[in-house]
Amino acid sequence: LTDVEIDPVAFKIGPNSRPVRSFNSELTQIAEEIERGVVRILDLASSREVVRFGENVPTSTPLDRILFSPDGRLVAARYNDGKVRVWDVSSGTSRYEVRGAAIPKAPWYAPNFEFSADCKLFGSASYEGGATVYNTDSGIMVQEISEPELVRCLAFSPDAKVIALAAYGKPEVAFYSVENGSLLQRIPLNSVAYSLAWSADGREIAI
């Protein structure tokens, strides 16, 4: 890592060259997979390890995506088989695991699990298609979004009332109500979407 303002080399991250890493929103910590299924969190100011987790989880698959919650309290990590486990950063303990969707190709470019901006909800693509919305702290299902296709990317609106989904091989974005799971709108695209990002006011979405 390099500080772009003063340009010293702060410290080296690795050893894994795959892009399975995530910064927290304040850019004070980075989470990365250091061996199969094991995540460590480093403090960027001191380059010291804050916590490590995943060592006692029986798995034969590596991770393909890591994500901090917006408030930095939690880290979600997806295994190659599609399972997503949510960890508590302060204690290094596992909160819960959900059965997500295994990604057939280039999984690190498939952001199909996300936290809402207020950190109250956690959404993940479902292994049978569509997506499921959970309570972030408890892992209890809040809403199931029915879509026949495997979801490649999803994103909550800033107020967490709407969830946008884009499926593999389907050039469109679908918008669903989080409250009742109903379809609100479909917007056709010229090509498939690889990621989704709402504007801060919720009036626009970048695809």
XYZ file of C-alpha atoms in Angstrom:
207
model
C 0.000 0.000 0.000
C 1.179 3.522 -0.781
C 0.037 6.819 0.685
C -0.831 8.872 -2.383
C -0.120 12.179 -0.641
C 3.367 11.557 0.718
C 4.224 8.480 -1.366
C 6.021 6.163 1.064
C 5.412 2.426 0.849
C 3.359 1.761 3.962
C 3.417 -2.038 3.965
C 2.900 -5.003 1.724
C -0.394 -6.855 1.601
C -0.668 -10.403 0.424
C 0.500 -13.059 -0.129
C -2.542 -13.909 -2.242
C -2.580 -12.129 -5.596
C -6.311 -12.661 -6.166
C -8.372 -9.504 -5.512
C -10.113 -10.809 -2.392
C -9.751 -7.723 -0.209
C -11.891 -4.908 1.139
C -11.355 -1.549 2.833
C -13.684 -0.298 5.528
C -15.564 2.924 4.771
C -13.163 5.085 6.795
C -10.100 3.601 5.062
C -8.547 2.682 8.396
C -8.659 -1.102 7.972
C -8.322 -3.678 5.220
C -9.653 -7.231 5.267
C -7.959 -9.877 3.136
C -7.848 -13.622 2.714
C -4.405 -14.842 3.752
C -5.008 -18.561 3.305
C -7.916 -20.698 2.193
C -11.028 -19.384 3.930
C -9.062 -17.384 6.541
C -9.436 -13.602 6.794
C -7.289 -11.142 8.676
C -7.982 -7.463 9.286
C -5.080 -5.036 9.327
C -4.958 -1.577 10.852
C -3.595 0.683 8.101
C -1.985 3.221 10.439
C 0.112 0.691 12.337
C 0.119 -2.180 9.764
C -0.720 -4.510 12.657
C -3.191 -7.346 12.584
C -6.408 -6.483 14.444
C -8.201 -9.812 14.258
C -8.195 -13.059 12.296
C -11.136 -15.367 11.674
C -12.173 -18.407 9.679
C -9.452 -20.747 10.926
C -11.941 -23.050 12.641
C -14.491 -23.130 9.822
C -14.426 -26.478 7.991
C -14.192 -25.594 4.303
C -12.348 -26.831 1.257
C -13.072 -23.746 -0.824
C -11.343 -20.355 -0.857
C -13.076 -16.998 -0.641
C -13.955 -14.997 -3.727
C -15.286 -11.766 -2.188
C -14.981 -9.860 1.102
C -17.086 -6.873 2.128
C -17.137 -4.555 5.169
C -20.472 -3.270 6.414
C -20.746 0.553 6.048
C -20.294 1.034 9.812
C -17.251 -1.263 9.889
C -18.723 -3.584 12.531
C -19.105 -6.615 10.292
C -17.374 -8.376 7.435
C -19.180 -10.622 4.962
C -17.141 -13.222 3.085
C -18.305 -15.445 0.230
C -16.840 -18.894 -0.380
C -16.492 -20.411 -3.851
C -19.457 -22.685 -3.161
C -21.704 -19.636 -2.715
C -22.057 -19.685 1.073
C -21.721 -16.271 2.710
C -20.585 -15.959 6.310
C -20.900 -12.746 8.325
C -18.279 -12.018 10.994
C -18.065 -9.594 13.896
C -14.938 -7.468 13.485
C -14.430 -6.606 17.160
C -14.565 -10.200 18.417
C -13.710 -12.225 15.320
C -16.744 -14.449 15.906
C -19.130 -15.727 13.251
C -22.606 -14.159 13.380
C -24.342 -16.403 10.848
C -24.057 -18.074 7.451
C -26.458 -17.850 4.502
C -26.696 -20.041 1.450
C -25.857 -17.662 -1.355
C -25.243 -18.313 -5.038
C -22.067 -19.890 -6.388
C -20.605 -17.753 -9.177
C -19.699 -19.654 -12.356
C -17.103 -17.220 -13.717
C -15.003 -14.293 -12.412
C -16.703 -14.257 -8.992
C -14.770 -11.221 -7.734
C -16.699 -9.217 -10.366
C -20.053 -10.394 -9.018
C -21.125 -8.087 -6.154
C -24.276 -10.087 -5.371
C -24.332 -9.554 -1.615
C -24.489 -6.151 0.044
C -25.319 -4.317 3.262
C -27.865 -1.509 3.271
C -26.496 1.979 3.979
C -27.992 2.009 7.476
C -26.539 -1.469 8.143
C -29.929 -2.842 9.192
C -30.322 -5.170 6.195
C -28.097 -7.646 4.392
C -29.027 -8.873 0.921
C -27.629 -11.902 -0.879
C -28.318 -13.663 -4.146
C -30.101 -16.972 -3.584
C -28.792 -20.294 -4.883
C -32.086 -20.968 -6.710
C -32.304 -17.496 -8.284
C -33.490 -14.158 -6.993
C -32.302 -12.770 -3.677
C -32.974 -12.910 0.047
C -32.930 -9.994 2.486
C -31.866 -10.636 6.088
C -31.721 -8.702 9.321
C -28.048 -7.745 9.493
C -27.521 -8.460 13.187
C -29.529 -11.664 13.578
C -29.385 -13.219 10.110
C -33.168 -13.782 10.202
C -34.836 -13.609 6.783
C -36.820 -10.414 6.240
C -37.900 -10.793 2.613
C -37.474 -13.158 -0.318
C -37.220 -11.681 -3.816
C -38.407 -14.078 -6.516
C -36.435 -14.031 -9.761
C -35.867 -17.107 -11.949
C -32.320 -16.129 -12.906
C -29.072 -16.222 -10.960
C -28.382 -12.695 -9.694
C -24.992 -11.262 -10.590
C -25.231 -7.971 -8.712
C -27.593 -6.209 -6.344
C -27.831 -2.935 -4.430
C -30.122 -1.352 -1.839
C -31.495 2.141 -2.343
C -30.144 4.661 0.214
C -33.330 4.391 2.298
C -33.266 0.558 2.023
C -36.837 0.473 0.713
C -35.908 -0.808 -2.755
C -33.444 -3.446 -3.915
C -32.133 -3.481 -7.482
C -31.112 -6.789 -9.095
C -29.322 -7.686 -12.314
C -29.112 -11.290 -13.486
C -26.498 -13.200 -15.472
C -27.067 -12.991 -19.203
C -30.136 -10.778 -18.843
C -29.765 -7.166 -20.093
C -32.061 -5.485 -17.598
C -32.287 -4.228 -14.015
C -35.269 -5.170 -11.848
C -36.401 -3.103 -8.866
C -38.260 -4.726 -5.960
C -39.917 -3.485 -2.796
C -38.022 -4.683 0.262
C -41.158 -4.396 2.393
C -43.355 -6.822 0.435
C -41.118 -8.295 -2.281
C -43.223 -6.966 -5.145
C -41.759 -6.012 -8.522
C -41.756 -2.240 -8.988
C -40.102 -1.795 -12.358
C -37.857 -3.385 -14.986
C -35.445 -1.287 -17.029
C -34.057 -2.849 -20.243
C -30.359 -2.360 -21.013
C -28.199 -2.646 -24.107
C -25.942 -5.154 -22.324
C -25.785 -7.055 -19.057
C -24.935 -5.216 -15.833
C -21.804 -6.026 -13.819
C -22.432 -3.717 -10.875
C -25.049 -1.336 -9.513
C -24.621 1.853 -7.463
C -27.323 4.257 -6.292
C -26.867 8.006 -6.059
C -26.963 9.416 -2.523
C -30.489 10.805 -3.010
C -31.814 7.563 -4.485
C -33.014 9.210 -7.685
C -30.439 7.648 -10.016
C -28.565 4.380 -10.328
C -25.248 3.780 -12.088
C -24.950 0.517 -14.036
